[in-house]
mmCIF file of C-alpha atoms in Angstrom:
data_model
loop_
_atom_site.group_PDB
_atom_site.id
_atom_site.type_symbol
_atom_site.label_atom_id
_atom_site.label_comp_id
_atom_site.label_asym_id
_atom_site.label_seq_id
_atom_site.Cartn_x
_atom_site.Cartn_y
_atom_site.Cartn_z
ATOM 1 C CA MET A 23 114.519 125.578 6.237
ATOM 2 C CA GLN A 24 112.168 126.868 8.929
ATOM 3 C CA LEU A 25 108.736 127.756 7.595
ATOM 4 C CA PRO A 26 106.389 130.156 9.372
ATOM 5 C CA SER A 27 103.286 128.005 8.908
ATOM 6 C CA ALA A 28 102.576 124.300 9.390
ATOM 7 C CA LEU A 29 100.124 124.353 6.462
ATOM 8 C CA LEU A 30 102.761 125.916 4.237
ATOM 9 C CA GLU A 31 105.260 123.312 5.370
ATOM 10 C CA GLN A 32 102.835 120.509 4.573
ATOM 11 C CA ALA A 33 102.247 121.854 1.052
ATOM 12 C CA VAL A 34 106.007 122.223 0.515
ATOM 13 C CA ASN A 35 106.572 118.660 1.729
ATOM 14 C CA GLU A 36 103.938 117.308 -0.647
ATOM 15 C CA PHE A 37 105.463 119.142 -3.600
ATOM 16 C CA SER A 38 108.986 118.010 -2.764
ATOM 17 C CA LYS A 39 107.878 114.371 -2.961
ATOM 18 C CA LEU A 40 107.546 114.816 -6.733
ATOM 19 C CA PRO A 41 110.498 113.647 -8.838
ATOM 20 C CA GLY A 42 113.104 116.333 -9.536
ATOM 21 C CA ILE A 43 111.556 118.845 -7.133
ATOM 22 C CA GLY A 44 113.621 119.807 -4.096
ATOM 23 C CA LYS A 45 112.625 121.841 -1.053
ATOM 24 C CA LYS A 46 113.605 125.191 -2.560
ATOM 25 C CA THR A 47 111.700 124.647 -5.805
ATOM 26 C CA ALA A 48 108.741 123.333 -3.819
ATOM 27 C CA LEU A 49 108.717 126.521 -1.734
ATOM 28 C CA ARG A 50 108.833 128.659 -4.875
ATOM 29 C CA LEU A 51 105.859 126.785 -6.353
ATOM 30 C CA VAL A 52 103.860 126.963 -3.127
ATOM 31 C CA LEU A 53 104.501 130.703 -2.692
ATOM 32 C CA HIS A 54 103.356 131.140 -6.297
ATOM 33 C CA LEU A 55 100.117 129.297 -5.531
ATOM 34 C CA LEU A 56 99.693 131.371 -2.386
ATOM 35 C CA LYS A 57 99.435 134.465 -4.575
ATOM 36 C CA GLN A 58 96.720 132.934 -6.780
ATOM 37 C CA GLU A 59 92.967 133.155 -6.189
ATOM 38 C CA PRO A 60 91.712 130.412 -3.830
ATOM 39 C CA GLU A 61 89.392 129.137 -6.618
ATOM 40 C CA LYS A 62 92.383 128.580 -8.904
ATOM 41 C CA VAL A 63 94.263 126.611 -6.264
ATOM 42 C CA ALA A 64 91.097 124.587 -5.600
ATOM 43 C CA ALA A 65 90.817 123.883 -9.347
ATOM 44 C CA PHE A 66 94.443 122.686 -9.337
ATOM 45 C CA GLY A 67 93.905 120.372 -6.381
ATOM 46 C CA GLU A 68 90.666 119.005 -7.789
ATOM 47 C CA ALA A 69 92.173 118.393 -11.239
ATOM 48 C CA LEU A 70 94.847 116.218 -9.597
ATOM 49 C CA MET A 71 92.372 114.265 -7.503
ATOM 50 C CA ARG A 72 89.944 113.704 -10.397
ATOM 51 C CA MET A 73 92.807 112.672 -12.669
ATOM 52 C CA ARG A 74 93.817 110.027 -10.115
ATOM 53 C CA THR A 75 90.369 108.700 -9.198
ATOM 54 C CA GLU A 76 88.355 109.086 -12.395
ATOM 55 C CA THR A 77 90.750 107.987 -15.116
ATOM 56 C CA HIS A 78 90.632 104.336 -16.114
ATOM 57 C CA ILE A 79 93.074 101.906 -17.642
ATOM 58 C CA CYS A 80 91.707 100.801 -21.027
ATOM 59 C CA GLN A 81 90.486 97.204 -20.723
ATOM 60 C CA ARG A 82 91.899 96.280 -24.090
ATOM 61 C CA CYS A 83 95.235 98.065 -24.473
ATOM 62 C CA TYR A 84 96.026 99.272 -20.904
ATOM 63 C CA ASN A 85 96.424 102.837 -22.082
ATOM 64 C CA LEU A 86 95.052 105.626 -19.894
ATOM 65 C CA SER A 87 91.455 106.507 -20.620
ATOM 66 C CA ASP A 88 88.450 108.506 -19.424
ATOM 67 C CA SER A 89 86.184 105.509 -20.116
ATOM 68 C CA LEU A 90 86.485 101.710 -19.952
ATOM 69 C CA LEU A 91 87.748 101.548 -23.532
ATOM 70 C CA CYS A 92 90.274 104.211 -24.546
ATOM 71 C CA SER A 93 89.681 106.716 -27.351
ATOM 72 C CA ILE A 94 92.101 104.842 -29.641
ATOM 73 C CA CYS A 95 90.621 101.343 -29.126
ATOM 74 C CA SER A 96 87.081 102.694 -29.560
ATOM 75 C CA ASN A 97 87.916 104.699 -32.690
ATOM 76 C CA PRO A 98 86.632 102.826 -35.785
ATOM 77 C CA MET A 99 89.172 104.686 -37.949
ATOM 78 C CA ARG A 100 92.113 103.024 -36.154
ATOM 79 C CA LYS A 101 93.311 99.704 -37.562
ATOM 80 C CA GLN A 102 92.528 97.139 -34.861
ATOM 81 C CA GLU A 103 94.606 94.521 -36.701
ATOM 82 C CA ILE A 104 97.881 96.378 -36.105
ATOM 83 C CA ILE A 105 99.126 96.619 -32.523
ATOM 84 C CA CYS A 106 102.064 98.739 -31.439
ATOM 85 C CA VAL A 107 103.555 97.273 -28.240
ATOM 86 C CA VAL A 108 105.008 99.931 -25.919
ATOM 87 C CA GLU A 109 106.411 100.092 -22.424
ATOM 88 C CA SER A 110 104.341 102.928 -20.973
ATOM 89 C CA ILE A 111 101.609 105.505 -21.544
ATOM 90 C CA ARG A 112 104.396 108.029 -22.165
ATOM 91 C CA ASP A 113 105.413 106.107 -25.300
ATOM 92 C CA VAL A 114 101.819 106.142 -26.563
ATOM 93 C CA ILE A 115 101.807 109.928 -26.176
ATOM 94 C CA ALA A 116 105.140 110.210 -27.996
ATOM 95 C CA ILE A 117 103.994 108.069 -30.944
ATOM 96 C CA GLU A 118 100.587 109.771 -31.126
ATOM 97 C CA SER A 119 102.382 113.119 -31.344
ATOM 98 C CA THR A 120 103.985 112.024 -34.631
ATOM 99 C CA GLN A 121 100.452 111.713 -36.132
ATOM 100 C CA GLN A 122 101.865 108.957 -38.388
ATOM 101 C CA TYR A 123 100.378 105.859 -36.803
ATOM 102 C CA SER A 124 96.844 104.660 -37.439
ATOM 103 C CA GLY A 125 96.866 101.286 -35.635
ATOM 104 C CA THR A 126 96.201 100.543 -31.970
ATOM 105 C CA TYR A 127 98.481 100.049 -28.963
ATOM 106 C CA HIS A 128 99.250 97.638 -26.193
ATOM 107 C CA VAL A 129 100.882 99.080 -23.083
ATOM 108 C CA LEU A 130 102.995 96.461 -21.279
ATOM 109 C CA GLY A 131 103.370 98.549 -18.129
ATOM 110 C CA GLY A 132 107.146 98.031 -18.084
ATOM 111 C CA ILE A 133 109.766 95.750 -19.609
ATOM 112 C CA ILE A 134 111.313 92.509 -18.404
ATOM 113 C CA SER A 135 114.202 93.468 -16.137
ATOM 114 C CA PRO A 136 115.303 90.776 -13.676
ATOM 115 C CA LEU A 137 117.778 93.178 -12.026
ATOM 116 C CA ASP A 138 114.879 95.478 -11.073
ATOM 117 C CA GLY A 139 112.768 92.484 -10.072
ATOM 118 C CA VAL A 140 110.386 92.847 -13.017
ATOM 119 C CA GLY A 141 109.389 89.520 -14.547
ATOM 120 C CA PRO A 142 106.903 88.739 -17.348
ATOM 121 C CA ASP A 143 104.121 88.125 -14.808
ATOM 122 C CA GLN A 144 104.138 91.735 -13.650
ATOM 123 C CA LEU A 145 103.523 92.984 -17.191
ATOM 124 C CA TYR A 146 100.413 92.888 -19.384
ATOM 125 C CA ILE A 147 101.936 90.213 -21.648
ATOM 126 C CA GLU A 148 99.217 87.587 -21.096
ATOM 127 C CA PRO A 149 96.425 89.941 -22.311
ATOM 128 C CA LEU A 150 98.541 90.776 -25.381
ATOM 129 C CA LEU A 151 98.888 87.059 -26.234
ATOM 130 C CA LYS A 152 95.114 86.731 -25.800
ATOM 131 C CA ARG A 153 94.489 89.627 -28.189
ATOM 132 C CA VAL A 154 96.695 87.904 -30.778
ATOM 133 C CA GLN A 155 95.072 84.498 -30.211
ATOM 134 C CA GLU A 156 91.635 85.990 -30.891
ATOM 135 C CA GLY A 157 92.862 85.958 -34.463
ATOM 136 C CA SER A 158 92.224 89.307 -36.155
ATOM 137 C CA VAL A 159 95.678 90.756 -35.367
ATOM 138 C CA GLN A 160 97.990 90.884 -38.411
ATOM 139 C CA GLU A 161 101.058 92.740 -37.132
ATOM 140 C CA LEU A 162 102.750 93.469 -33.831
ATOM 141 C CA ILE A 163 105.111 96.454 -33.949
ATOM 142 C CA PHE A 164 107.454 96.541 -30.984
ATOM 143 C CA ALA A 165 108.310 100.119 -30.035
ATOM 144 C CA LEU A 166 110.439 99.457 -26.961
ATOM 145 C CA ASN A 167 113.573 101.318 -25.979
ATOM 146 C CA PRO A 168 116.549 99.688 -27.750
ATOM 147 C CA THR A 169 118.201 98.233 -24.640
ATOM 148 C CA ILE A 170 119.069 94.744 -23.490
ATOM 149 C CA GLN A 171 115.854 94.683 -21.431
ATOM 150 C CA GLY A 172 113.799 95.871 -24.402
ATOM 151 C CA ASP A 173 115.252 93.186 -26.657
ATOM 152 C CA THR A 174 114.742 90.524 -23.969
ATOM 153 C CA THR A 175 111.084 91.505 -23.727
ATOM 154 C CA ILE A 176 110.639 91.293 -27.509
ATOM 155 C CA TYR A 177 112.350 87.885 -27.575
ATOM 156 C CA TYR A 178 110.225 86.548 -24.711
ATOM 157 C CA ILE A 179 106.935 87.646 -26.292
ATOM 158 C CA GLN A 180 107.949 86.383 -29.731
ATOM 159 C CA LYS A 181 108.691 82.937 -28.310
ATOM 160 C CA LYS A 182 105.313 82.843 -26.584
ATOM 161 C CA LEU A 183 103.664 83.798 -29.882
ATOM 162 C CA SER A 184 105.423 81.088 -31.896
ATOM 163 C CA PRO A 185 102.375 78.971 -32.812
ATOM 164 C CA ALA A 186 100.445 82.069 -33.970
ATOM 165 C CA THR A 187 101.090 83.405 -37.469
ATOM 166 C CA VAL A 188 101.425 87.101 -36.886
ATOM 167 C CA LYS A 189 103.965 89.447 -38.424
ATOM 168 C CA VAL A 190 106.343 90.798 -35.748
ATOM 169 C CA THR A 191 108.370 93.940 -36.404
ATOM 170 C CA THR A 192 110.309 96.484 -34.382
ATOM 171 C CA ILE A 193 110.760 100.184 -35.003
ATOM 172 C CA ALA A 194 113.864 101.027 -37.053
ATOM 173 C CA ARG A 195 117.096 101.558 -35.174
ATOM 174 C CA GLY A 196 119.950 103.630 -36.460
ATOM 175 C CA ILE A 197 121.392 107.102 -36.395
ATOM 176 C CA ALA A 198 118.788 109.659 -35.264
ATOM 177 C CA PHE A 199 117.801 112.398 -37.701
ATOM 178 C CA GLY A 200 120.159 115.326 -37.065
ATOM 179 C CA GLY A 201 122.582 113.072 -35.187
ATOM 180 C CA GLU A 202 126.304 112.884 -35.842
ATOM 181 C CA LEU A 203 128.097 109.665 -36.824
ATOM 182 C CA GLU A 204 131.154 110.759 -34.893
ATOM 183 C CA TYR A 205 129.286 110.650 -31.588
ATOM 184 C CA ALA A 206 127.201 107.518 -32.233
ATOM 185 C CA ASP A 207 128.117 104.487 -30.126
ATOM 186 C CA GLU A 208 129.700 101.488 -31.904
ATOM 187 C CA MET A 209 126.671 99.270 -31.397
ATOM 188 C CA THR A 210 124.318 101.727 -33.084
ATOM 189 C CA LEU A 211 126.738 102.454 -35.905
ATOM 190 C CA ALA A 212 127.482 98.761 -36.521
ATOM 191 C CA ARG A 213 123.784 97.908 -36.559
ATOM 192 C CA SER A 214 122.897 100.790 -38.838
ATOM 193 C CA LEU A 215 125.513 99.559 -41.335
ATOM 194 C CA GLN A 216 124.230 96.021 -41.079
ATOM 195 C CA HIS A 217 120.596 97.104 -41.593
ATOM 196 C CA ARG A 218 121.363 99.643 -44.303
ATOM 197 C CA MET A 219 118.400 100.519 -46.498
ATOM 198 C CA PRO A 220 117.812 101.647 -50.093
ATOM 199 C CA VAL A 221 118.180 105.405 -50.557
ATOM 200 C CA GLU A 222 114.675 105.513 -52.047
ATOM 201 C CA ASN A 223 113.282 104.900 -48.556
ATOM 202 C CA LEU A 224 114.505 108.340 -47.499
ATOM 203 C CA LYS A 225 111.658 109.968 -49.411
ATOM 204 C CA VAL A 226 109.039 111.160 -46.947
ATOM 205 C CA MET B 18 101.328 116.728 -27.417
ATOM 206 C CA GLN B 19 98.191 114.589 -27.719
ATOM 207 C CA LEU B 20 97.095 113.095 -24.428
ATOM 208 C CA PRO B 21 94.861 110.029 -24.192
ATOM 209 C CA SER B 22 92.633 111.433 -21.453
ATOM 210 C CA ALA B 23 90.920 114.794 -20.944
ATOM 211 C CA LEU B 24 91.390 114.516 -17.172
ATOM 212 C CA LEU B 25 95.087 113.854 -17.652
ATOM 213 C CA GLU B 26 95.314 116.839 -19.970
ATOM 214 C CA GLN B 27 93.608 119.063 -17.414
ATOM 215 C CA ALA B 28 96.038 117.997 -14.689
ATOM 216 C CA VAL B 29 99.002 118.592 -17.019
ATOM 217 C CA ASN B 30 97.660 122.044 -17.915
ATOM 218 C CA GLU B 31 97.288 122.968 -14.252
ATOM 219 C CA PHE B 32 100.846 121.875 -13.473
ATOM 220 C CA SER B 33 102.293 123.721 -16.442
ATOM 221 C CA LYS B 34 100.835 127.003 -15.140
ATOM 222 C CA LEU B 35 103.410 126.875 -12.346
ATOM 223 C CA PRO B 36 106.580 128.926 -12.848
ATOM 224 C CA GLY B 37 109.429 127.020 -14.502
ATOM 225 C CA ILE B 38 107.300 123.966 -15.337
ATOM 226 C CA GLY B 39 106.724 123.221 -19.014
ATOM 227 C CA LYS B 40 104.379 120.704 -20.625
ATOM 228 C CA LYS B 41 106.905 117.851 -20.609
ATOM 229 C CA THR B 42 107.839 118.282 -16.945
ATOM 230 C CA ALA B 43 104.153 118.633 -16.077
ATOM 231 C CA LEU B 44 103.414 115.334 -17.806
ATOM 232 C CA ARG B 45 106.252 113.630 -15.941
ATOM 233 C CA LEU B 46 104.892 114.890 -12.597
ATOM 234 C CA VAL B 47 101.312 113.909 -13.421
ATOM 235 C CA LEU B 48 102.316 110.402 -14.550
ATOM 236 C CA HIS B 49 104.229 110.076 -11.281
ATOM 237 C CA LEU B 50 101.108 111.026 -9.313
ATOM 238 C CA LEU B 51 99.080 108.570 -11.387
ATOM 239 C CA LYS B 52 101.227 105.756 -9.999
ATOM 240 C CA GLN B 53 100.641 106.830 -6.391
ATOM 241 C CA GLU B 54 97.793 105.664 -4.146
ATOM 242 C CA PRO B 55 94.620 107.757 -4.619
ATOM 243 C CA GLU B 56 94.780 108.744 -0.919
ATOM 244 C CA LYS B 57 98.253 110.209 -1.409
ATOM 245 C CA VAL B 58 97.124 112.290 -4.366
ATOM 246 C CA ALA B 59 94.095 113.419 -2.376
ATOM 247 C CA ALA B 60 96.405 114.425 0.485
ATOM 248 C CA PHE B 61 98.505 116.425 -1.964
ATOM 249 C CA GLY B 62 95.481 118.249 -3.409
ATOM 250 C CA GLU B 63 94.036 118.940 0.013
ATOM 251 C CA ALA B 64 97.341 120.225 1.402
ATOM 252 C CA LEU B 65 97.416 122.791 -1.420
ATOM 253 C CA MET B 66 93.825 123.888 -0.907
ATOM 254 C CA ARG B 67 94.148 124.143 2.877
ATOM 255 C CA MET B 68 97.416 126.045 2.529
ATOM 256 C CA ARG B 69 95.649 128.600 0.316
ATOM 257 C CA THR B 70 92.414 128.953 2.291
ATOM 258 C CA GLU B 71 93.449 128.409 5.908
ATOM 259 C CA THR B 72 96.712 130.296 6.223
ATOM 260 C CA HIS B 73 96.522 133.880 7.445
ATOM 261 C CA ILE B 74 98.645 136.949 7.062
ATOM 262 C CA CYS B 75 99.926 137.985 10.508
ATOM 263 C CA GLN B 76 98.074 141.134 11.593
ATOM 264 C CA ARG B 77 101.208 142.660 13.040
ATOM 265 C CA CYS B 78 104.095 141.778 10.716
ATOM 266 C CA TYR B 79 102.314 140.500 7.547
ATOM 267 C CA ASN B 80 104.261 137.257 7.649
ATOM 268 C CA LEU B 81 102.434 134.054 6.769
ATOM 269 C CA SER B 82 100.774 132.375 9.723
ATOM 270 C CA ASP B 83 98.390 129.632 10.784
ATOM 271 C CA SER B 84 96.702 132.023 13.240
ATOM 272 C CA LEU B 85 95.925 135.743 13.372
ATOM 273 C CA LEU B 86 99.297 136.512 14.980
ATOM 274 C CA CYS B 87 102.289 134.640 13.565
ATOM 275 C CA SER B 88 104.487 132.325 15.624
ATOM 276 C CA ILE B 89 107.281 134.917 15.723
ATOM 277 C CA CYS B 90 105.122 137.878 16.832
ATOM 278 C CA SER B 91 103.403 135.760 19.491
ATOM 279 C CA ASN B 92 106.671 134.303 20.824
ATOM 280 C CA PRO B 93 107.603 136.054 24.109
ATOM 281 C CA MET B 94 111.273 135.086 23.573
ATOM 282 C CA ARG B 95 111.538 137.248 20.433
ATOM 283 C CA LYS B 96 112.558 140.862 20.963
ATOM 284 C CA GLN B 97 109.520 142.911 19.950
ATOM 285 C CA GLU B 98 111.607 146.124 20.065
ATOM 286 C CA ILE B 99 113.774 145.047 17.090
ATOM 287 C CA ILE B 100 112.087 144.824 13.699
ATOM 288 C CA CYS B 101 113.745 143.409 10.609
ATOM 289 C CA VAL B 102 112.096 144.903 7.514
ATOM 290 C CA VAL B 103 111.985 142.505 4.551
ATOM 291 C CA GLU B 104 110.440 142.398 1.114
ATOM 292 C CA SER B 105 108.715 139.012 1.240
ATOM 293 C CA ILE B 106 107.921 135.891 3.263
ATOM 294 C CA ARG B 107 110.764 134.200 1.421
ATOM 295 C CA ASP B 108 113.247 136.574 3.095
ATOM 296 C CA VAL B 109 111.781 135.783 6.531
ATOM 297 C CA ILE B 110 112.366 132.093 5.809
ATOM 298 C CA ALA B 111 115.946 132.795 4.672
ATOM 299 C CA ILE B 112 116.801 134.834 7.786
ATOM 300 C CA GLU B 113 115.073 132.390 10.138
ATOM 301 C CA SER B 114 117.190 129.611 8.617
ATOM 302 C CA THR B 115 120.353 131.342 9.903
ATOM 303 C CA GLN B 116 119.033 130.921 13.487
ATOM 304 C CA GLN B 117 120.947 134.100 14.369
ATOM 305 C CA TYR B 118 118.115 136.596 14.694
ATOM 306 C CA SER B 119 115.950 136.942 17.773
ATOM 307 C CA GLY B 120 113.902 140.041 16.900
ATOM 308 C CA THR B 121 110.652 140.275 14.937
ATOM 309 C CA TYR B 122 109.897 141.033 11.285
ATOM 310 C CA HIS B 123 107.870 143.332 9.106
ATOM 311 C CA VAL B 124 107.047 142.061 5.612
ATOM 312 C CA LEU B 125 106.535 144.953 3.177
ATOM 313 C CA GLY B 126 104.999 142.757 0.481
ATOM 314 C CA GLY B 127 107.355 144.189 -2.158
ATOM 315 C CA ILE B 128 109.621 147.176 -2.695
ATOM 316 C CA ILE B 129 109.038 150.583 -4.249
ATOM 317 C CA SER B 130 109.549 150.174 -7.980
ATOM 318 C CA PRO B 131 107.859 152.823 -10.151
ATOM 319 C CA LEU B 132 108.863 150.965 -13.344
ATOM 320 C CA ASP B 133 106.816 147.957 -12.195
ATOM 321 C CA GLY B 134 103.994 150.220 -11.034
ATOM 322 C CA VAL B 135 104.653 149.545 -7.339
ATOM 323 C CA GLY B 136 104.316 152.658 -5.179
ATOM 324 C CA PRO B 137 104.508 153.032 -1.379
ATOM 325 C CA ASP B 138 100.713 152.727 -1.084
ATOM 326 C CA GLN B 139 100.725 149.157 -2.334
ATOM 327 C CA LEU B 140 103.150 148.102 0.398
ATOM 328 C CA TYR B 141 102.655 147.599 4.140
ATOM 329 C CA ILE B 142 104.652 150.758 4.945
ATOM 330 C CA GLU B 143 101.866 152.589 6.809
ATOM 331 C CA PRO B 144 101.433 149.723 9.348
ATOM 332 C CA LEU B 145 105.220 149.718 9.875
ATOM 333 C CA LEU B 146 105.199 153.455 10.655
ATOM 334 C CA LYS B 147 102.323 152.819 13.078
ATOM 335 C CA ARG B 148 104.290 150.068 14.819
ATOM 336 C CA VAL B 149 107.208 152.510 15.259
ATOM 337 C CA GLN B 150 104.950 155.348 16.448
ATOM 338 C CA GLU B 151 103.512 153.110 19.154
ATOM 339 C CA GLY B 152 106.847 153.746 20.779
ATOM 340 C CA SER B 153 108.446 150.525 21.984
ATOM 341 C CA VAL B 154 110.495 149.886 18.820
ATOM 342 C CA GLN B 155 114.221 150.591 19.254
ATOM 343 C CA GLU B 156 115.750 149.446 15.979
ATOM 344 C CA LEU B 157 114.676 148.876 12.402
ATOM 345 C CA ILE B 158 117.016 146.577 10.457
ATOM 346 C CA PHE B 159 116.455 146.814 6.723
ATOM 347 C CA ALA B 160 117.168 143.466 5.028
ATOM 348 C CA LEU B 161 116.206 144.379 1.470
ATOM 349 C CA ASN B 162 118.007 143.268 -1.669
ATOM 350 C CA PRO B 163 120.863 145.725 -2.363
ATOM 351 C CA THR B 164 119.376 147.260 -5.514
ATOM 352 C CA ILE B 165 118.297 150.767 -6.520
ATOM 353 C CA GLN B 166 114.707 149.852 -5.660
ATOM 354 C CA GLY B 167 115.754 148.453 -2.292
ATOM 355 C CA ASP B 168 117.705 151.591 -1.440
ATOM 356 C CA THR B 169 114.828 153.815 -2.606
ATOM 357 C CA THR B 170 112.479 151.946 -0.292
ATOM 358 C CA ILE B 171 114.850 152.362 2.668
ATOM 359 C CA TYR B 172 115.251 156.077 1.905
ATOM 360 C CA TYR B 173 111.463 156.596 1.599
ATOM 361 C CA ILE B 174 110.688 154.868 4.892
ATOM 362 C CA GLN B 175 113.527 156.623 6.699
ATOM 363 C CA LYS B 176 112.192 160.016 5.610
ATOM 364 C CA LYS B 177 108.710 159.118 6.831
ATOM 365 C CA LEU B 178 110.211 158.064 10.165
ATOM 366 C CA SER B 179 112.183 161.301 10.654
ATOM 367 C CA PRO B 180 110.300 162.660 13.709
ATOM 368 C CA ALA B 181 110.605 159.322 15.506
ATOM 369 C CA THR B 182 113.829 158.503 17.303
ATOM 370 C CA VAL B 183 114.525 154.970 16.229
ATOM 371 C CA LYS B 184 117.827 153.440 15.197
ATOM 372 C CA VAL B 185 117.808 152.491 11.510
ATOM 373 C CA THR B 186 120.347 150.014 10.135
ATOM 374 C CA THR B 187 120.775 147.859 7.070
ATOM 375 C CA ILE B 188 122.359 144.442 6.721
ATOM 376 C CA ALA B 189 126.069 144.560 5.820
ATOM 377 C CA ARG B 190 126.957 144.667 2.165
ATOM 378 C CA GLY B 191 130.233 143.461 0.751
ATOM 379 C CA ILE B 192 131.911 140.450 -0.734
ATOM 380 C CA ALA B 193 129.961 137.271 0.008
ATOM 381 C CA PHE B 194 131.675 134.541 2.052
ATOM 382 C CA GLY B 195 133.463 132.266 -0.427
ATOM 383 C CA GLY B 196 133.167 134.884 -3.178
ATOM 384 C CA GLU B 197 136.071 136.046 -5.331
ATOM 385 C CA LEU B 198 137.235 139.665 -5.505
ATOM 386 C CA GLU B 199 138.125 139.217 -9.152
ATOM 387 C CA TYR B 200 134.516 138.610 -10.123
ATOM 388 C CA ALA B 201 132.876 141.161 -7.797
ATOM 389 C CA ASP B 202 131.274 144.151 -9.536
ATOM 390 C CA GLU B 203 132.897 147.598 -9.052
ATOM 391 C CA MET B 204 130.017 148.920 -6.962
ATOM 392 C CA THR B 205 130.247 146.096 -4.440
ATOM 393 C CA LEU B 206 134.041 146.224 -4.313
ATOM 394 C CA ALA B 207 134.126 150.025 -3.929
ATOM 395 C CA ARG B 208 131.515 149.925 -1.161
ATOM 396 C CA SER B 209 133.228 147.112 0.661
ATOM 397 C CA LEU B 210 136.463 149.146 0.682
ATOM 398 C CA GLN B 211 134.625 152.231 1.877
ATOM 399 C CA HIS B 212 132.838 150.320 4.674
ATOM 400 C CA ARG B 213 135.878 148.255 5.685
ATOM 401 C CA MET B 214 135.692 146.831 9.185
ATOM 402 C CA PRO B 215 138.116 145.875 11.948
ATOM 403 C CA VAL B 216 139.523 142.372 11.536
ATOM 404 C CA GLU B 217 138.316 141.498 15.061
ATOM 405 C CA ASN B 218 134.751 141.472 13.681
ATOM 406 C CA LEU B 219 135.571 138.372 11.669
ATOM 407 C CA LYS B 220 135.436 136.256 14.808
ATOM 408 C CA VAL B 221 132.191 134.293 14.792
#
């Protein structure tokens, strides 16, 4: 693709570095921006830069934040004694969207995955253990993806916790609402039989 | 979707204004940028702003350019006496990518489409007529999309040109290379029969 302007080419190149965006899509986006008012494009660029330089990582839970302590950790209405352990900020957003959880979070920043070269030391596991050791934590809810790596991470952290007396749970696994038994994998189906629950629990 | 940071939300909102990018994709792109070095994000933002403020529209052909005259118009190797008339910058890029055209361009900035409220006055038709009247132009090649609006635009410009003696052509229409007759629409198939060409022309 030969572009008529070096500046245009540079903008297209920058866009096509983003995941899932190829050269053609990048060009379409850039030509769209070219039609906008310069102030709007400046606002776009500045929003990206500010987002990168002015957001913080919460010192307690490693969630994204506009201040040193995130809006969840600093909210007195959230139960500080319940911690939901997640892999990434994306999971916090997903759980917050359910509007069903009133505890706090701890973002690990990944999961243990030796094949990808990710060991416990690269994750925020140590700070989580410290939060538990401080004593006020009553329950850790693991909300990790149900994979081998997720389960390994849960197992590793649980072992490290062993002297502490804290309740450790994981989010329920089973057939998704609206899912079809026929298409569920054996592992999921077997586990959901094994962990069957009283029908009364279905009440919302 | 509840986001943990106002700055993050602003960046997501800006991204989701782009065509074909929804909130979820925007979040994915923003979280990707969040993992990059601040300098890289700054380079991205600045490339967009510079592209919008520092690019010019070529004074002769209305193509995008880094200077007052675009790289094609100012190239002495390009035949100034042949002008390919296109709808948008995107078409210039498409034709340039074939590396088969050595003339110059004229970008109309759209096509005549009364239903969309686009009349001849909103397009760069007057400057095209001026370029032809200046006398050195020998051929106008219309490379517009083969639609009613495209044909109307060709017809309108041709009528305006009538006193001038300039050759007017349009790009060939027919069955696309690799296309299947079976799935071609009647109009295309009928026209491609009507404008059949000697087999010798197939030689590249």
